Amino acid sequence: MKTTIVFVLLVGATFFQQNAYSFEQVPDTAKANRSSKQDSAQYLMNLVKDAAEMVKKDGIAAFEEFRKPGSRWRQGETYIFVLDKEGNMLVHTDPEMENKNQLDLKDVNGKPIIRGLLSAASALPDKQEGWFHYQWPTPDGFLPRWKSSFVKAVSSPEGKEYIIGSGMYTDRMEKEFLTHMVDEAVAEIETKGKAAFKDFYDPAGPFLIKDTYIFVMDTSGVELVNPAFKNLEGRNLMDLKDTENKFLVKGMFKTVKKDTAGWVEYMWPKPGDNLSTQKSAYVKKAQLDDNWVLVGAGVYLADAPKTALKREEITPFDLKNFVTDAAVKLEKEGEKAFPDFRRKESQWFEGDKYLFVWDLDGKRIFHAANPSIEGEVVDGTTDALDRPYGKMFLETASSPTGEGWVHYVYPEPGDIFPAWKSSYIKKVTFPSGKEHLVGSGIYNMKMDEILIEDMVEQAAALIKEQGREAFDVLRDKKGPFYFMDTYIFVTSPEGTELVNPAQPTLEGRNLIDLKDLKGDLTVKKEIDLAMDKGSGWLEMTWFKPGTNTPAPKMTFVKKAEANGETLIVGSGYYPDKN
């Protein structure tokens, strides 16, 4: 008898309606603010396991129960549907969806959803269950959010094999997601050996989820795999410490040597955060050829405790004024100012705040903290994410405004682990008439209005100079207009999204009717503000990245004119309430 494999999944109501977007997105505020057990990973896992037991007992008869509106299996945004192994839809809340093949369905970034779910249920042979994560528009909307589905395989009394699943929209990582992710990575390594490593870099695969990734170290502490920071690969991290001087990697090895697998907690700043937040890593041994390796993944859990970093906080306003004052001195004195800039504990060199000067050919002619690197040609330098920050320094100085911020990822002095660094750059002309750039940078700068306004002003100036030819620069994720959770968007006065590097699927769509979690027409308000006032700030409410909690988002917009065309340029950030 031929075995039939049927997939049963519990997901959101518009999961498969790839083109059925509603432009009246008015999320239920009460629902958005709820803290329900139905929003938890554990609840969904239990639901799936109960549904699996029902299929195991009743077989195909359970499908009729899954079809009943208002039953446990079909409530609100969630419902049961059934697929066979070829991806044909057998049961669905929308009859038009039934008996149609969905195997090639992909999320907004091209990640194969159905194929990923099938793999998640078979990746761990001893469990036959797991999670798969992808991005999909919310019900009654078209802005994508992360969605996580748990699936489990089960056999029916008729000898047929099914997979039961459940899905939820969630922007945060859970411990259950992490343990499955690491277990699956271990299984890949023990099956494929080093050939499995390439899978950990695949953005369409199961190992790059939200801001979480797999890392692998050999027994000596050498990093073998790190998709987020490839510059660490090949380096020995055994003596790496967290921000509270606790041995981080040694703690991981102690855990796996004692229990084979377990959790390690340490303090580390989130990208762009001036606070140290507790981060949890799940680590596990994996057999690789004749030896073993440590496999892990880390996550900032919800409500993780924070402690202040032991450093003086410098605001963007302070740093910008610092560089501007230095530029004034250089305009008057040129290289004669360098001795003053080198004097420690002066107004020009205090702690981590110091100055550097390049000529516009890319040669570093002055560096207060490290004179030994003066004279180097550094126009081609790149950071830990391969962002060409040397080129960005020069382009910023040569931009229409001649000044601005450049953000890049680079290790702090005496450290090997990269952190976000923000440098303010300003063009200056020495008394000799030769042009240079002067700058200064700080690590983990807190995002604020000055940074956003500067980036929007720079983008608007670039559009004024180049017109729509500037769009490719604005979209470049390794360029100056995209860092952390911040990016530039461009909209037409009619509401058509023209540039959106974070969500490129929105480009070309008219968003004039887009509403936030409070029901406000945010895009319309942005356009009206820019057209009436020229520029300004407004507030919307949305889900902050990495959380499931509605939060205020501040957006700055500006009207830009280019080649007779009017455009709206903007960017936003989530204010830190801590």
XYZ file of C-alpha atoms in Angstrom:
578
model
C 0.000 0.000 0.000
C 1.391 3.406 -0.973
C 1.819 5.777 1.960
C 0.106 9.132 1.617
C 1.603 12.085 3.477
C -0.823 14.849 4.330
C 0.121 18.079 6.078
C -2.228 19.719 8.539
C -1.286 23.212 9.684
C -2.862 25.845 11.885
C -2.005 29.309 10.623
C -3.299 32.847 10.148
C -6.312 33.605 8.024
C -4.486 35.179 5.064
C -1.528 32.785 5.100
C -1.998 31.617 1.524
C -3.709 34.616 0.026
C -0.560 35.811 -1.690
C -2.234 38.545 -3.703
C -5.265 39.230 -1.542
C -3.965 42.299 0.318
C -6.428 44.634 1.995
C -5.603 48.326 1.938
C -7.843 48.994 4.920
C -5.389 47.788 7.532
C -6.944 48.589 10.878
C -5.464 46.180 13.436
C -7.497 45.529 16.547
C -5.748 47.642 19.196
C -7.034 45.489 22.006
C -5.761 42.410 20.241
C -2.425 44.089 19.556
C -2.030 44.879 23.253
C -3.185 41.539 24.567
C -0.924 39.276 26.577
C -2.668 35.999 25.891
C -1.565 32.424 26.318
C -2.448 32.050 22.632
C 0.500 34.311 21.834
C 2.983 31.936 23.453
C 5.104 29.304 21.749
C 4.288 26.769 24.442
C 0.547 27.174 23.890
C 0.910 26.499 20.177
C 3.150 23.502 20.762
C 0.557 22.003 23.108
C -2.218 22.747 20.614
C -0.330 21.010 17.828
C 0.401 17.981 19.974
C -3.264 17.709 20.988
C -4.324 17.943 17.345
C -1.768 15.288 16.461
C -3.217 12.944 19.080
C -6.678 13.521 17.601
C -5.451 12.575 14.118
C -3.560 9.610 15.517
C -6.797 8.376 17.071
C -9.480 9.408 14.546
C -7.551 9.721 11.286
C -9.198 11.653 8.461
C -12.390 12.048 10.508
C -10.546 14.710 12.502
C -10.523 16.936 9.424
C -14.235 17.651 9.797
C -13.595 18.819 13.350
C -10.890 21.142 12.071
C -13.398 22.669 9.613
C -15.929 23.691 12.294
C -16.082 27.480 12.783
C -15.702 28.530 16.403
C -14.142 25.232 17.417
C -10.816 25.033 19.186
C -9.226 24.460 15.788
C -10.671 27.514 14.047
C -10.716 30.683 16.142
C -10.106 34.217 15.007
C -6.953 34.411 12.901
C -6.186 30.724 13.246
C -7.553 27.713 11.482
C -6.604 24.223 10.320
C -5.799 23.443 6.723
C -4.536 20.250 5.119
C -1.878 19.695 2.464
C -0.596 16.567 0.816
C 3.123 16.008 0.258
C 2.922 17.550 -3.219
C 1.630 20.790 -1.703
C -1.990 20.431 -2.875
C -4.462 22.127 -0.559
C -7.018 19.562 0.648
C -8.745 21.474 3.447
C -8.904 25.236 3.867
C -11.235 27.802 5.352
C -11.573 29.334 1.872
C -13.060 26.748 -0.545
C -11.379 28.582 -3.432
C -8.033 27.581 -1.983
C -8.797 23.858 -1.930
C -7.475 21.425 -4.537
C -4.801 23.875 -5.670
C -1.052 23.347 -5.432
C 0.766 25.640 -2.969
C 4.162 23.919 -2.835
C 6.008 26.850 -4.419
C 4.519 29.478 -2.098
C 7.213 31.860 -0.851
C 7.301 34.661 1.679
C 7.974 38.326 0.878
C 11.735 37.676 0.737
C 11.523 34.550 -1.413
C 11.775 32.080 1.457
C 9.934 28.832 0.500
C 7.201 28.453 3.119
C 5.670 25.049 2.402
C 8.989 23.396 1.617
C 10.363 24.869 4.842
C 7.473 23.498 6.867
C 7.906 20.043 5.345
C 11.602 20.104 6.209
C 10.943 21.326 9.761
C 8.807 18.263 10.462
C 11.477 15.872 9.236
C 14.756 17.569 10.182
C 14.951 15.841 13.569
C 14.306 12.120 12.996
C 13.983 11.361 16.706
C 11.315 14.056 17.205
C 9.578 14.607 13.840
C 8.615 18.106 14.897
C 9.969 21.628 14.745
C 9.582 25.321 13.970
C 9.800 27.246 10.728
C 9.920 31.058 10.539
C 9.078 33.340 7.623
C 7.633 36.785 6.896
C 4.069 37.279 5.770
C 1.496 40.097 5.728
C -0.762 40.259 8.739
C -4.467 39.401 8.368
C -6.387 42.292 6.786
C -3.088 44.016 5.981
C -0.106 44.008 3.695
C 2.863 44.892 5.917
C 4.823 41.678 6.549
C 5.709 40.453 10.027
C 7.600 37.426 11.225
C 5.449 34.341 11.544
C 6.472 31.170 13.356
C 4.824 27.799 12.716
C 5.283 24.658 14.765
C 4.732 21.353 12.952
C 4.606 17.747 14.095
C 4.388 14.473 12.160
C 1.882 11.781 13.140
C 0.545 8.495 11.725
C -3.183 7.786 11.521
C -4.911 4.440 12.244
C -5.164 3.951 8.457
C -1.373 3.959 8.184
C -1.263 7.385 6.581
C 1.194 10.024 7.708
C 0.224 13.573 8.541
C 1.826 16.722 9.857
C -0.026 18.949 12.306
C 0.992 22.575 12.664
C 0.218 25.923 14.256
C 1.423 29.418 13.444
C 1.561 32.806 15.136
C 2.747 36.277 14.240
C 5.640 37.154 16.526
C 8.629 39.459 16.113
C 10.476 38.146 19.137
C 12.495 34.992 19.564
C 11.501 32.376 22.121
C 13.603 29.754 23.874
C 11.641 27.029 22.113
C 12.632 28.483 18.727
C 16.283 28.548 19.705
C 16.515 25.006 21.067
C 14.954 23.582 17.905
C 17.207 25.706 15.707
C 20.361 24.462 17.454
C 19.125 20.845 17.580
C 18.468 20.974 13.848
C 21.911 22.481 13.187
C 23.538 19.709 15.238
C 21.625 17.088 13.250
C 22.804 18.715 9.997
C 26.443 18.667 11.121
C 26.312 15.063 12.321
C 24.741 14.018 9.013
C 26.648 16.144 6.508
C 29.842 17.073 8.354
C 31.445 20.388 7.348
C 29.245 20.463 4.238
C 26.444 21.547 6.581
C 28.204 24.847 7.309
C 27.062 26.487 4.063
C 23.434 25.908 5.090
C 23.913 28.225 8.082
C 24.489 31.193 5.735
C 21.411 30.608 3.546
C 18.856 33.430 4.032
C 16.151 31.178 2.560
C 16.918 28.367 5.014
C 15.900 27.708 8.636
C 19.071 28.958 10.348
C 18.846 32.738 9.839
C 15.795 33.864 11.794
C 15.056 37.483 12.653
C 18.338 38.648 14.251
C 19.411 35.153 15.323
C 21.974 32.886 13.684
C 23.991 29.704 14.263
C 27.617 29.870 15.387
C 30.100 26.972 15.536
C 33.400 26.723 17.438
C 35.995 23.974 17.647
C 37.210 22.664 21.025
C 40.055 25.191 21.185
C 37.614 28.104 20.931
C 38.246 29.003 17.277
C 35.137 30.360 15.546
C 34.349 28.192 12.510
C 30.971 29.686 11.545
C 29.539 33.127 12.261
C 27.166 34.403 9.528
C 26.625 37.726 11.320
C 30.310 38.579 11.822
C 32.461 36.710 9.353
C 35.504 38.663 10.540
C 35.477 36.507 13.693
C 35.816 33.263 11.761
C 39.235 31.716 12.272
C 39.856 33.660 15.474
C 40.209 32.144 18.924
C 37.480 33.533 21.193
C 38.163 31.421 24.285
C 39.153 34.438 26.398
C 36.252 36.635 25.239
C 34.490 38.344 28.176
C 31.096 39.984 28.437
C 30.534 43.565 29.589
C 30.675 42.454 33.240
C 34.079 40.801 32.757
C 32.610 37.279 32.757
C 34.283 34.673 30.526
C 31.697 34.075 27.833
C 33.060 31.299 25.609
C 34.649 29.415 28.514
C 31.212 29.341 30.133
C 29.718 27.833 26.979
C 32.314 25.043 26.878
C 31.844 24.363 30.585
C 28.116 23.921 29.973
C 28.413 21.442 27.084
C 31.191 19.463 28.768
C 28.994 18.992 31.813
C 25.559 18.414 30.270
C 26.118 18.109 26.481
C 23.668 20.993 26.015
C 22.360 23.912 28.011
C 21.798 27.642 28.442
C 24.418 30.308 29.108
C 23.517 33.848 30.106
C 25.748 36.880 29.747
C 25.549 40.662 29.459
C 25.988 42.265 26.064
C 24.732 45.494 24.451
C 22.093 45.227 21.754
C 23.116 46.842 18.456
C 23.034 50.606 18.956
C 22.129 50.313 22.639
C 24.148 52.061 25.353
C 22.911 49.539 27.915
C 24.147 46.027 28.501
C 21.259 43.538 28.204
C 21.153 39.945 29.372
C 21.514 37.642 26.388
C 20.790 33.921 26.505
C 22.603 31.397 24.329
C 21.650 27.761 23.840
C 24.740 25.633 23.141
C 25.150 21.954 22.314
C 27.832 19.453 21.340
C 27.870 18.077 17.803
C 30.006 15.212 16.560
C 32.122 16.312 13.600
C 34.273 13.590 12.072
C 36.541 12.290 14.879
C 36.061 15.290 17.148
C 33.232 17.459 18.401
C 32.298 21.121 17.991
C 30.198 23.566 19.988
C 27.044 24.734 18.194
C 24.939 27.591 19.518
C 22.622 30.536 18.960
C 21.870 33.545 21.133
C 18.811 35.681 21.772
C 17.710 38.688 23.796
C 14.621 37.414 25.567
C 11.630 39.585 26.422
C 12.051 41.608 29.636
C 15.735 40.646 29.930
C 17.465 42.705 32.647
C 19.778 45.562 31.691
C 22.718 47.254 33.340
C 24.393 50.510 32.388
C 27.658 50.180 30.517
C 30.633 51.628 32.358
C 31.113 54.571 29.990
C 30.050 58.174 29.759
C 27.201 58.574 27.314
C 27.935 61.004 24.491
C 24.932 62.261 22.572
C 24.869 62.825 18.798
C 24.399 66.532 19.531
C 27.598 66.556 21.623
C 29.657 64.722 19.000
C 28.429 66.847 16.118
C 29.344 70.041 17.997
C 32.712 68.537 18.922
C 33.583 67.901 15.263
C 32.198 71.290 14.185
C 34.395 73.079 16.747
C 37.422 71.094 15.561
C 36.646 72.074 11.959
C 36.661 75.755 12.915
C 40.083 75.336 14.538
C 41.439 73.479 11.503
C 40.148 76.168 9.140
C 42.261 78.681 11.074
C 45.341 76.632 12.012
C 45.519 73.609 9.708
C 48.113 71.044 10.836
C 49.256 73.375 13.628
C 46.131 72.258 15.519
C 47.313 68.639 15.703
C 49.415 68.975 18.902
C 46.388 70.340 20.751
C 44.235 67.490 19.401
C 46.745 64.916 20.732
C 46.782 66.227 24.303
C 44.905 63.735 26.485
C 42.353 64.891 29.035
C 41.915 68.078 27.024
C 38.711 69.234 25.376
C 39.949 67.491 22.206
C 40.881 64.085 23.646
C 38.827 62.732 26.510
C 38.283 59.017 27.095
C 36.916 57.415 23.897
C 36.298 60.804 22.273
C 39.084 61.931 19.972
C 39.631 63.279 16.443
C 40.937 61.904 13.150
C 41.747 63.753 9.902
C 41.998 62.412 6.334
C 42.808 64.123 3.093
C 40.213 63.677 0.349
C 42.446 61.201 -1.473
C 41.809 58.765 1.357
C 45.074 59.120 3.313
C 44.807 59.223 7.095
C 47.038 62.131 8.094
C 46.093 62.388 11.775
C 44.755 59.989 14.430
C 44.884 61.189 18.024
C 44.504 57.760 19.650
C 46.928 55.830 17.427
C 49.599 57.920 15.621
C 51.243 54.727 14.283
C 48.495 54.347 11.653
C 48.940 57.862 10.256
C 49.984 57.977 6.624
C 47.968 54.929 5.613
C 45.681 55.074 2.570
C 42.352 53.886 3.937
C 39.777 54.785 1.297
C 39.110 51.064 0.675
C 38.642 49.994 4.300
C 35.566 47.921 5.175
C 33.936 46.994 8.473
C 32.898 43.659 9.986
C 29.810 43.568 7.734
C 31.847 44.447 4.636
C 30.427 47.968 4.623
C 32.937 50.294 2.863
C 33.159 52.893 5.605
C 36.334 54.442 4.133
C 34.484 55.191 0.932
C 31.480 56.447 2.925
C 33.675 58.893 4.858
C 34.938 60.395 1.606
C 31.516 60.454 -0.047
C 30.006 62.168 3.000
C 32.684 64.863 2.937
C 32.126 65.316 -0.823
C 28.320 65.329 -0.543
C 26.256 68.453 -1.244
C 26.201 69.307 2.476
C 29.845 68.361 3.097
C 29.070 66.684 6.408
C 27.027 63.912 7.990
C 26.963 60.654 9.921
C 28.531 57.355 8.895
C 27.563 54.181 10.778
C 29.596 50.994 10.636
C 30.472 47.905 12.681
C 33.919 47.757 14.183
C 35.572 46.284 17.320
C 36.117 48.629 20.235
C 39.753 49.282 21.194
C 41.189 46.187 22.878
C 38.193 44.060 21.846
C 37.621 41.655 18.961
C 33.826 41.605 18.923
C 32.325 44.240 16.591
C 29.906 46.904 17.761
C 28.053 49.681 15.952
C 30.128 52.846 15.713
C 28.769 56.212 14.594
C 31.173 58.862 13.270
C 30.377 62.431 12.366
C 32.335 63.623 9.326
C 32.822 67.210 8.154
C 34.757 68.650 5.216
C 37.248 71.358 6.123
C 39.640 73.542 4.105
C 43.077 74.179 5.611
C 44.718 77.634 5.299
C 46.839 76.091 2.521
C 43.648 75.677 0.484
C 43.750 71.863 0.579
C 40.507 70.090 1.532
C 40.340 67.436 4.249
C 37.753 65.702 6.389
C 37.709 65.728 10.165
C 35.695 63.269 12.223
C 35.086 61.584 15.523
C 33.065 58.506 16.463
C 31.561 56.697 19.437
C 30.353 53.146 19.951
C 26.762 52.073 20.623
C 25.321 55.518 20.148
C 21.713 55.773 21.197
C 19.457 56.577 18.258
C 17.827 59.991 18.478
C 16.237 62.733 16.394
C 19.524 64.342 15.312
C 20.717 61.145 13.605
C 17.412 60.666 11.796
C 17.115 64.280 10.674
C 20.672 64.270 9.394
C 20.143 61.087 7.392
C 16.921 62.422 5.832
C 18.582 65.751 4.997
C 21.486 63.898 3.361
C 19.091 61.723 1.349
C 17.019 64.719 0.265
C 20.169 66.570 -0.853
C 21.299 63.526 -2.824
C 17.897 63.259 -4.534
C 17.971 66.966 -5.368
C 21.370 66.483 -7.002
C 20.805 63.131 -8.765
C 17.015 62.703 -9.004
C 15.799 59.121 -9.147
C 19.323 57.947 -9.922
C 19.922 58.336 -6.162
C 17.432 55.556 -5.379
C 19.979 52.754 -5.807
C 22.259 54.426 -3.263
C 19.368 54.734 -0.812
C 18.547 51.043 -1.262
C 22.118 49.858 -0.688
C 22.181 47.945 2.606
C 25.938 48.430 2.820
C 25.673 52.159 2.250
C 25.237 55.142 4.580
C 21.437 55.152 4.524
C 20.808 51.734 6.073
C 21.965 50.698 9.544
C 20.528 48.770 12.506
C 16.712 49.067 12.190
C 16.919 52.414 10.387
C 16.582 53.155 6.679
C 15.378 55.797 4.213
C 12.029 55.513 2.444
C 10.782 57.618 -0.466
C 7.112 58.116 -1.329
C 5.307 59.993 -4.077
C 2.752 62.684 -3.083
C 0.060 60.233 -4.215
C 1.244 57.604 -1.696
C 3.204 55.209 -3.939
C 6.216 53.704 -2.188
C 9.268 54.302 -4.382
C 12.134 53.244 -2.086
C 11.977 50.840 0.838
C 15.143 48.737 1.317
C 13.764 47.008 4.422
C 10.586 45.822 2.670
C 11.275 45.961 -1.077
C 8.002 44.168 -1.880
C 6.192 47.386 -0.961
C 7.892 49.366 -3.709
C 5.457 50.283 -6.455
C 2.437 49.856 -4.168
C 0.178 52.717 -3.147
C 0.147 52.935 0.666
C -2.058 55.995 1.073
C -4.629 53.960 3.055
C -2.087 52.265 5.348
C -3.083 52.527 8.999
C -1.055 51.916 12.125
C -2.122 49.921 15.199
C -4.257 52.833 16.374
C -5.996 53.200 13.030
C -4.214 56.407 11.994
C -3.564 56.965 8.284
C 0.178 57.249 8.774
C 1.322 57.558 5.156
C -1.302 60.186 4.396
C -0.235 62.126 7.496
C 3.432 61.918 6.464
C 2.651 63.256 2.996
C 0.387 66.042 4.295
C 3.014 67.157 6.821
C 5.834 67.255 4.264
C 3.739 69.020 1.626
C 2.312 71.601 4.051
C 5.299 72.291 6.318
C 8.253 71.163 4.208
C 9.459 68.828 6.947
C 8.533 67.638 10.413
C 8.050 64.826 12.916
C 5.041 62.637 13.556
C 4.305 59.615 15.723
C 2.805 56.261 14.763
C 2.271 53.027 16.680
C 3.725 49.747 15.472
C 5.472 46.619 16.694
C 9.048 47.358 17.690
C 11.469 44.890 16.035
C 12.182 41.962 18.339
C 9.001 42.422 20.381
C 5.302 41.681 20.210
C 4.399 44.898 22.002
C 2.977 47.971 20.257
C 5.369 50.894 20.640
C 5.534 54.512 19.466
C 7.664 55.082 16.382
C 8.852 58.586 15.526
C 9.196 59.441 11.835
C 10.823 62.495 10.241
C 9.753 63.424 6.702
C 10.932 66.081 4.276
C 9.770 67.303 0.885
C 12.428 66.964 -1.803
C 12.410 68.481 -5.276
C 14.320 66.872 -8.148
C 14.039 67.521 -11.882
C 10.620 69.101 -11.445
C 9.343 66.150 -9.390
C 8.210 66.358 -5.765
C 9.067 63.437 -3.481
C 8.631 62.668 0.221
C 11.782 61.406 1.979
C 11.660 59.974 5.481
C 13.076 57.731 8.163
C 12.046 56.689 11.658
C 13.140 55.147 14.935
C 11.705 53.712 18.132
C 12.592 55.971 21.092
C 14.268 54.156 23.958
C 12.073 54.590 27.021
C 14.714 53.260 29.425
